[in-house]
Protein backbone atom coordinates (compact mmCIF):
# COMPACT_ATOMS: atom_id res chain seq x y z
CA VAL A 1 6.17 5.36 28.26
CA SER A 2 7.56 1.72 27.73
CA LYS A 3 10.03 3.21 24.69
CA GLN A 4 10.83 5.59 27.15
CA ILE A 5 11.65 3.09 29.89
CA LEU A 6 13.54 0.72 27.11
CA GLU A 7 15.71 3.64 26.12
CA GLN A 8 16.61 4.43 29.92
CA VAL A 9 17.56 1.00 30.54
CA LEU A 10 19.71 0.77 27.62
CA ARG A 11 21.23 3.82 28.47
CA GLU A 12 22.44 2.89 31.93
CA LEU A 13 23.36 -0.64 30.79
CA GLN A 14 25.96 0.58 28.52
CA PRO A 15 28.16 2.31 30.94
CA LEU A 16 27.94 -0.47 33.14
CA CYS A 17 28.66 -3.25 30.76
CA THR A 18 31.58 -1.63 29.52
CA ALA A 19 33.03 -0.47 32.38
CA GLU A 20 32.76 -4.27 33.81
CA GLN A 21 34.35 -5.65 30.54
CA GLN A 22 37.41 -3.13 30.73
CA PHE A 23 38.24 -4.13 34.23
CA ILE A 24 37.71 -7.68 33.58
CA GLU A 25 40.51 -7.42 30.77
CA LYS A 26 42.66 -5.06 32.73
CA PHE A 27 42.66 -7.32 35.94
CA PHE A 28 43.10 -10.70 34.71
CA GLN A 29 45.11 -9.50 31.73
CA LEU A 30 43.07 -11.36 28.94
CA SER A 31 44.19 -8.72 26.30
CA GLN A 32 47.84 -9.75 25.36
CA GLU A 33 48.39 -9.19 21.93
CA SER A 34 51.85 -10.54 20.66
CA ALA A 35 52.33 -13.70 23.21
CA GLU A 36 49.03 -15.04 22.58
CA LEU A 37 49.20 -14.42 18.70
CA GLU A 38 52.86 -16.05 18.78
CA VAL A 39 51.48 -19.49 20.30
CA THR A 40 48.37 -19.64 18.54
CA LEU A 41 50.03 -19.42 15.28
CA PRO A 42 49.53 -22.36 12.90
CA LEU A 43 52.06 -25.05 13.51
CA PRO A 44 53.31 -25.07 9.67
CA LEU A 45 54.37 -21.27 10.54
CA GLN A 46 55.90 -22.18 13.93
CA LEU A 47 58.32 -24.97 12.43
CA SER A 48 59.54 -22.98 9.57
CA THR A 49 63.34 -22.72 9.81
CA GLY A 50 63.12 -19.78 7.39
CA PRO A 51 61.98 -16.15 7.92
CA VAL A 52 58.49 -16.10 9.11
CA PRO A 53 56.26 -14.29 6.51
CA SER A 54 53.76 -11.59 7.43
CA PRO A 55 50.80 -13.46 9.08
CA PHE A 56 48.40 -10.75 6.75
CA ASN A 57 50.10 -12.15 3.61
CA CYS A 58 49.73 -15.66 3.85
CA LEU A 59 46.40 -16.44 6.02
CA PRO A 60 43.10 -15.69 4.92
CA PHE A 61 40.83 -12.94 7.33
CA SER A 62 38.73 -15.67 8.67
CA PHE A 63 41.67 -17.15 10.52
CA TYR A 64 42.33 -13.38 12.35
CA PHE A 65 38.78 -13.04 13.11
CA ILE A 66 38.38 -16.45 14.85
CA LEU A 67 41.62 -15.96 16.84
CA PHE A 68 40.27 -12.52 17.72
CA LEU A 69 37.27 -14.21 18.84
CA ARG A 70 39.23 -17.03 20.71
CA LEU A 71 40.77 -13.90 23.01
CA GLU A 72 37.64 -12.77 23.46
CA GLU A 73 36.05 -16.19 25.28
CA PRO A 74 37.45 -15.77 28.46
CA THR A 75 36.07 -12.36 29.19
CA THR A 76 32.61 -13.31 27.46
CA GLN A 77 32.40 -16.21 29.67
CA LEU A 78 33.15 -14.05 32.87
CA LEU A 79 30.66 -11.04 31.69
CA SER A 80 27.95 -14.03 30.52
CA GLU A 81 28.15 -15.28 34.06
CA ILE A 82 28.15 -12.11 35.97
CA PHE A 83 24.86 -10.86 33.84
CA SER A 84 23.64 -14.17 33.06
CA CYS A 85 20.00 -12.43 33.93
CA LEU A 86 20.77 -9.64 31.83
CA GLU A 87 19.41 -11.28 28.21
CA PRO A 88 16.23 -12.99 29.66
CA GLU A 89 15.28 -10.17 31.88
CA LEU A 90 15.56 -8.02 28.44
CA ARG A 91 13.40 -10.35 26.55
CA GLY A 92 10.79 -10.51 29.30
CA PHE A 93 10.87 -6.75 29.39
CA LEU A 94 10.39 -6.64 25.46
CA ASP A 95 7.39 -9.21 25.76
CA VAL A 96 5.68 -6.83 28.13
CA CYS A 97 6.51 -3.76 25.78
CA ASN A 98 5.01 -5.55 23.17
CA LYS A 99 1.70 -6.24 25.00
CA VAL A 100 1.40 -3.08 26.13
CA HIS A 101 0.50 -1.11 22.94
CA PRO A 102 -1.15 -2.71 19.66
CA PHE A 103 2.11 -1.10 17.49
CA GLY A 104 4.11 -1.81 20.57
CA CYS A 105 6.83 -4.29 18.37
CA LEU A 106 7.69 -1.07 16.03
CA GLN A 107 8.69 1.04 18.93
CA VAL A 108 10.90 -1.94 20.39
CA LEU A 109 12.24 -2.67 16.91
CA VAL A 110 13.43 1.21 16.51
CA THR A 111 14.76 1.60 20.06
CA LEU A 112 16.95 -1.44 19.91
CA ASN A 113 17.98 -0.41 16.38
CA ASP A 114 18.87 3.13 17.19
CA SER A 115 20.76 2.22 20.50
CA ILE A 116 22.72 -0.29 18.85
CA PHE A 117 23.98 2.30 15.96
CA GLU A 118 24.55 4.85 18.78
CA MET A 119 26.99 2.25 20.82
CA TRP A 120 28.62 1.54 17.51
CA GLY A 121 29.56 5.03 16.97
CA SER A 122 30.25 5.68 20.82
CA SER A 123 33.80 6.41 21.45
CA SER A 124 33.44 4.80 24.96
CA ALA A 125 32.04 1.71 23.77
CA LEU A 126 34.16 -1.25 22.99
CA PRO A 127 33.60 -2.32 19.11
CA SER A 128 32.91 -6.22 20.40
CA SER A 129 31.46 -5.62 23.79
CA PHE A 130 29.46 -8.03 25.64
CA LEU A 131 26.37 -5.85 25.65
CA ASN A 132 26.68 -5.40 21.64
CA THR A 133 26.33 -9.31 21.69
CA VAL A 134 23.02 -9.74 24.01
CA LEU A 135 21.65 -6.62 22.22
CA GLY A 136 22.10 -8.27 18.79
CA ASN A 137 19.98 -11.18 20.09
CA VAL A 138 17.57 -9.12 21.67
CA LEU A 139 17.47 -7.08 18.17
CA LEU A 140 16.97 -10.51 16.22
CA LEU A 141 13.94 -11.33 18.60
CA ALA A 142 12.31 -8.01 18.32
CA LYS A 143 12.93 -8.44 14.26
CA SER A 144 10.99 -11.76 14.82
CA SER A 145 8.29 -10.25 16.77
CA PHE A 146 7.51 -7.41 14.61
CA ASN A 147 7.55 -9.98 11.38
CA LYS A 148 5.24 -11.65 13.17
CA TYR A 149 3.12 -9.10 14.19
CA ILE A 150 2.86 -7.73 10.35
CA GLY A 151 2.33 -11.53 9.47
CA THR A 152 -0.86 -11.65 11.40
CA LEU A 153 -2.24 -7.90 10.40
CA CYS A 154 -1.64 -8.73 7.24
CA LYS A 155 -3.91 -11.85 7.32
CA GLU A 156 -6.49 -10.25 9.35
CA ILE A 157 -6.83 -7.47 6.52
CA GLU A 158 -7.06 -10.49 3.60
CA GLU A 159 -9.72 -12.49 5.55
CA ALA A 160 -11.70 -9.51 6.86
CA LYS A 161 -15.61 -9.98 6.44
CA MET A 162 -17.50 -7.66 4.57
CA PRO A 163 -20.11 -6.03 6.75
CA SER A 164 -23.63 -7.75 6.29
CA ARG A 165 -25.34 -4.48 5.10
CA MET A 166 -22.31 -2.68 3.55
CA LYS A 167 -23.97 0.08 0.75
CA GLY A 168 -20.37 1.45 0.30
CA GLY A 169 -17.72 3.59 1.78
CA ILE A 170 -13.93 2.69 2.74
CA LEU A 171 -13.45 -0.72 4.12
CA PRO A 172 -12.23 -1.21 7.39
CA SER A 173 -8.98 -2.99 6.20
CA ILE A 174 -8.19 0.28 4.49
CA SER A 175 -8.92 2.10 8.22
CA ARG A 176 -6.90 -0.53 9.89
CA PHE A 177 -3.80 0.15 7.17
CA GLU A 178 -3.86 3.92 7.39
CA GLU A 179 -3.63 3.43 11.30
CA PHE A 180 -0.57 1.03 10.99
CA VAL A 181 1.28 3.65 8.39
CA ASN A 182 0.59 6.78 10.36
CA PHE A 183 1.50 5.39 13.60
CA SER A 184 4.62 3.87 12.08
CA GLU A 185 5.81 6.68 10.27
CA GLU A 186 5.69 9.10 13.25
CA VAL A 187 7.73 6.13 15.34
CA PHE A 188 10.42 5.51 12.35
CA ARG A 189 10.74 9.38 11.82
CA THR A 190 14.23 9.90 13.28
CA ALA A 191 14.83 6.23 12.70
CA GLN A 192 18.38 5.73 11.36
CA ARG A 193 17.08 2.48 9.30
CA ARG A 194 13.65 1.57 8.08
CA GLY A 195 14.69 -1.63 5.94
CA GLU A 196 12.09 -3.49 7.99
CA LEU A 197 9.33 -0.81 7.96
CA ASP A 198 9.77 -0.64 4.22
CA LYS A 199 9.09 -4.33 3.87
CA ALA A 200 6.08 -4.49 6.29
CA HIS A 201 4.40 -1.72 4.09
CA LEU A 202 4.80 -3.38 0.80
CA ARG A 203 3.32 -6.63 2.87
CA LEU A 204 0.18 -4.99 4.08
CA ALA A 205 -0.19 -2.56 0.90
CA SER A 206 -0.66 -5.92 -1.13
CA SER A 207 -3.02 -7.22 1.79
CA VAL A 208 -5.02 -4.31 1.42
CA PHE A 209 -5.16 -4.65 -2.61
CA SER A 210 -6.20 -8.06 -1.75
CA SER A 211 -8.96 -7.23 0.27
CA VAL A 212 -10.46 -4.88 -2.20
CA ASN A 213 -10.39 -6.96 -5.22
CA SER A 214 -11.92 -9.62 -3.19
CA LEU A 215 -15.15 -7.31 -3.22
CA SER A 216 -15.82 -8.51 -7.22
CA SER A 217 -17.30 -11.75 -5.21
CA ALA A 218 -18.48 -10.18 -2.36
CA ASN A 219 -22.59 -9.80 -1.61
CA LEU A 220 -22.60 -5.82 -1.70
CA LYS A 221 -25.94 -4.00 -1.86
CA VAL A 222 -24.81 -1.51 -4.32
CA ASN A 223 -22.51 -1.81 -7.43
CA THR A 224 -19.17 -3.42 -6.71
CA ASP A 225 -17.32 -1.21 -9.11
CA MET A 226 -18.74 1.79 -7.31
CA VAL A 227 -16.92 0.77 -4.23
CA MET A 228 -13.84 -0.51 -5.70
CA MET A 229 -13.37 3.07 -7.22
CA GLU A 230 -14.02 5.12 -3.83
CA ASN A 231 -11.83 2.46 -2.01
CA PHE A 232 -8.96 3.05 -4.66
CA HIS A 233 -9.21 6.50 -4.80
CA HIS A 234 -9.36 6.79 -1.27
CA ILE A 235 -5.93 4.41 -1.07
CA HIS A 236 -4.17 6.75 -4.10
CA CYS A 237 -5.10 9.78 -2.12
CA PHE A 238 -3.62 8.73 1.14
CA LEU A 239 -0.46 7.46 -0.60
CA CYS A 240 0.02 10.82 -2.14
CA GLN A 241 0.06 12.57 1.29
CA LYS A 242 2.21 10.27 3.09
CA LYS A 243 4.64 10.25 0.10
CA ILE A 244 6.36 6.88 1.01
CA LEU A 245 9.01 6.12 -1.31
CA CYS A 246 8.89 2.50 -1.40
CA LEU A 247 4.87 2.76 -1.82
CA GLU A 248 5.22 4.68 -5.00
CA GLY A 249 4.38 1.80 -7.18
CA LYS A 250 1.37 1.21 -5.20
CA LYS A 251 0.04 4.56 -5.51
CA ARG A 252 0.35 4.26 -9.05
CA GLU A 253 -1.56 0.87 -9.18
CA ALA A 254 -3.94 2.84 -6.86
CA LYS A 255 -4.65 5.25 -9.06
CA GLN A 256 -4.78 2.73 -12.37
CA ARG A 257 -7.33 0.67 -10.51
CA TYR A 258 -9.54 3.97 -9.45
CA SER A 259 -9.99 4.87 -12.90
CA GLU A 260 -10.38 1.56 -14.37
CA HIS A 261 -13.43 1.25 -11.77
CA MET A 262 -14.64 4.69 -12.59
CA GLU A 263 -14.84 3.99 -16.06
CA LYS A 264 -16.96 0.99 -15.75
CA TYR A 265 -18.88 2.10 -13.24
CA VAL A 266 -19.72 5.52 -15.68
CA ILE A 267 -20.47 3.08 -18.39
CA ARG A 268 -22.98 0.57 -16.29
CA TYR A 269 -25.02 3.82 -15.53
CA LEU A 270 -24.84 5.56 -18.99
CA GLY A 271 -26.74 2.35 -20.50
CA GLN A 272 -29.71 3.57 -18.76
CA PRO A 273 -30.55 7.28 -19.85
CA LEU A 274 -30.32 6.23 -23.78
CA GLU A 275 -30.64 2.49 -23.47
CA LYS A 276 -32.30 1.63 -26.35
CA LEU A 277 -30.38 4.43 -28.45
CA ASN A 278 -27.35 2.80 -27.14
CA HIS A 279 -28.57 -0.47 -28.24
CA PHE A 280 -30.07 0.59 -31.80
CA PHE A 281 -26.72 2.17 -32.94
CA GLU A 282 -24.13 -0.72 -31.58
CA GLY A 283 -26.47 -2.54 -34.05
CA VAL A 284 -25.94 0.03 -36.71
CA LYS A 285 -21.95 -0.37 -36.34
CA ALA A 286 -22.09 -4.06 -36.07
CA ARG A 287 -23.44 -4.08 -39.59
CA LEU A 288 -20.58 -1.82 -40.75
CA ALA A 289 -18.34 -4.03 -39.44
CA GLN A 290 -19.35 -6.97 -41.31
CA GLY A 291 -19.24 -4.83 -44.55
CA VAL A 292 -22.52 -3.39 -44.97
CA LYS A 293 -22.18 -0.41 -46.90
CA GLU A 294 -23.48 2.91 -45.32
CA GLU A 295 -26.25 3.74 -47.60
CA GLU A 296 -27.54 0.42 -47.59
CA VAL A 297 -27.79 -0.09 -43.77
CA SER A 298 -31.31 2.06 -43.82
CA PHE A 299 -32.40 -1.28 -45.97
CA GLN A 300 -31.69 -3.62 -42.96
CA LEU A 301 -35.29 -4.59 -41.51
CA ALA A 302 -34.21 -3.99 -38.05
CA TYR A 303 -32.11 -0.99 -38.61
CA SER A 304 -34.34 0.91 -41.09
CA LYS A 305 -35.15 4.28 -41.09
CA GLN A 306 -38.78 3.84 -39.34
CA GLU A 307 -37.36 1.76 -36.54
CA LEU A 308 -35.05 4.24 -36.06
CA ARG A 309 -37.91 6.81 -35.63
CA LYS A 310 -39.41 4.76 -33.44
CA VAL A 311 -36.36 4.47 -31.04
CA ILE A 312 -35.99 8.03 -31.17
CA GLU A 313 -39.79 9.11 -30.24
CA LYS A 314 -39.08 7.53 -27.23
CA TYR A 315 -36.47 10.09 -26.19
CA PRO A 316 -37.89 13.24 -26.14
CA GLY A 317 -35.42 15.97 -24.71
CA LYS A 318 -37.93 16.31 -21.14
CA GLU A 319 -37.88 12.68 -20.57
CA VAL A 320 -33.89 12.34 -21.18
CA LYS A 321 -33.96 15.33 -18.54
CA ARG A 322 -35.80 13.37 -16.23
CA ALA A 323 -33.53 10.43 -16.63
CA LEU A 324 -30.66 12.32 -15.72
CA GLU A 325 -32.31 13.97 -12.77
CA THR A 326 -33.03 10.21 -11.53
CA LEU A 327 -29.35 8.94 -12.51
CA TYR A 328 -28.14 12.39 -10.16
CA ARG A 329 -30.20 11.34 -7.14
CA LYS A 330 -28.98 7.49 -7.04
CA ILE A 331 -25.49 8.19 -7.64
CA HIS A 332 -25.50 11.02 -4.95
CA LYS A 333 -27.45 8.52 -2.78
CA TYR A 334 -24.73 5.94 -2.88
CA LEU A 335 -21.44 7.71 -3.27
CA SER A 336 -19.60 8.15 -0.16
CA PRO A 337 -19.80 11.98 1.32
CA GLU A 338 -15.75 11.59 2.14
CA GLU A 339 -14.51 11.15 -0.84
CA ASN A 340 -16.25 13.95 -2.90
CA LEU A 341 -16.43 11.98 -6.07
CA LEU A 342 -19.58 13.11 -7.09
CA PRO A 343 -18.48 16.13 -9.24
CA VAL A 344 -16.10 13.92 -10.97
CA VAL A 345 -18.40 10.70 -11.38
CA TRP A 346 -21.18 13.45 -12.75
CA HIS A 347 -18.68 15.33 -15.52
CA ALA A 348 -17.31 11.84 -16.61
CA ILE A 349 -21.02 11.06 -17.35
CA GLU A 350 -21.39 14.14 -19.05
CA GLN A 351 -18.23 13.81 -21.49
CA GLU A 352 -19.56 10.12 -22.20
CA LEU A 353 -22.92 11.27 -23.13
CA VAL A 354 -22.21 13.95 -25.16
CA ARG A 355 -19.48 11.37 -26.92
CA GLN A 356 -22.46 9.23 -27.63
CA TYR A 357 -24.48 12.26 -29.07
CA GLN A 358 -21.69 13.23 -31.30
CA GLU A 359 -21.42 9.41 -32.27
CA PHE A 360 -25.58 8.97 -32.91
CA GLU A 361 -25.31 12.19 -34.94
CA ASP A 362 -22.52 10.67 -37.04
CA LEU A 363 -24.25 7.41 -37.56
CA ILE A 364 -27.53 9.21 -38.79
CA ARG A 365 -25.47 11.37 -40.93
CA ARG A 366 -23.61 8.86 -42.87
CA CYS A 367 -26.41 6.00 -42.60
CA TYR A 368 -29.56 7.77 -42.87
CA ALA A 369 -28.25 10.87 -45.25
CA GLY A 370 -31.32 12.87 -46.71
CA SER A 371 -33.76 11.51 -44.15
CA GLY A 372 -34.19 14.58 -42.00
CA ILE A 373 -34.07 12.47 -39.04
CA ALA A 374 -32.52 13.87 -35.65
CA MET A 375 -33.14 13.34 -32.31
CA ASP A 376 -35.48 15.22 -30.26
CA PHE A 377 -32.65 17.34 -28.35
CA THR A 378 -29.59 19.31 -29.27
CA MET A 379 -26.23 18.96 -28.15
CA ASP A 380 -26.79 22.50 -26.27
CA ASP A 381 -29.80 20.86 -24.87
CA LEU A 382 -27.89 18.09 -23.48
CA LEU A 383 -25.34 20.22 -22.18
CA SER A 384 -28.23 22.52 -20.51
CA TYR A 385 -29.41 19.53 -18.57
CA PHE A 386 -26.38 18.57 -16.92
CA ASN A 387 -25.66 22.33 -16.30
CA VAL A 388 -29.18 22.99 -14.47
CA ILE A 389 -28.80 19.57 -12.52
CA THR A 390 -25.44 20.81 -11.04
CA LEU A 391 -26.79 24.07 -10.32
CA SER A 392 -29.61 22.95 -8.57
CA ASN A 393 -27.85 20.10 -6.58
């Protein structure tokens, strides 16, 4: 409503101020060009005995701009006295508009911007009208209010405290960012300029990323990488949907951060199903890296054939399947249903376990050749475990 009232006020002001300015200039004869120009020429040109050169050839443009303003001074002075209350009243009205709606400063900024551009393109408006000057001052105030609001919002997002019992899900700061972007994009949808909005979007996006990054030191009841993975995934999906040009860089960064934290999250939980096997074969790889020959690894006391058999015996197929079922339930419990990342994470876990299994088999073949040692479950068994768990849930 305040936006519509402001538009109406500006529409009615233009013909009124333009007509008054034209009347004053005509009645008081304030637009005399040649005589005024002649007497206000610089002294060296007035005293010249030779032909007077063209002023546009010998004087800087700034001189004529100042001269033009001087011709306008009487008109401006009269209009300032007639409409002395105009600018203060407009400022007061804008202040009310800013307070009526949380994002009122956006509507004010767009309305003023569009009105001024419309006046400049109007044949009935004077190019240096008194109203343009007033609206220019008010527009600066509107920009200042908008930037101040964005600064306050950025601070609120960055300093937002985590919910005391947060177990996951989307952060409140991201919801605030989405609310602002959705509203602002609708307000600026038909705006002729959006430079201020693009700057605001970048500032707010940086604050949101900072807010998510602060989770690394937050006291969460769940895995931090999981929460960061979900939140960066949410940001990426939102920015893909909005298709805002100035935020393309932030969209790519969000995707990168989401992928990084998913990898960390998956690796952290993958240590549980085959933890002792992982630890054993990490030691084997370390010995190979130190220069131990493949055929000599089994003669190392900690990595002998007997020790390998002991570790393998701890992971019969039934136990591996049971461990995967437990892992699935745990992930299902903590991942947010809104993001629907469970299938993605579960598939990543399957791929990583398959990769690990292949690596284990390769190390057994290379370092324990002819021993007849093999894991209790096959690759097909492992794939069937994942398939059964997925279908049963």
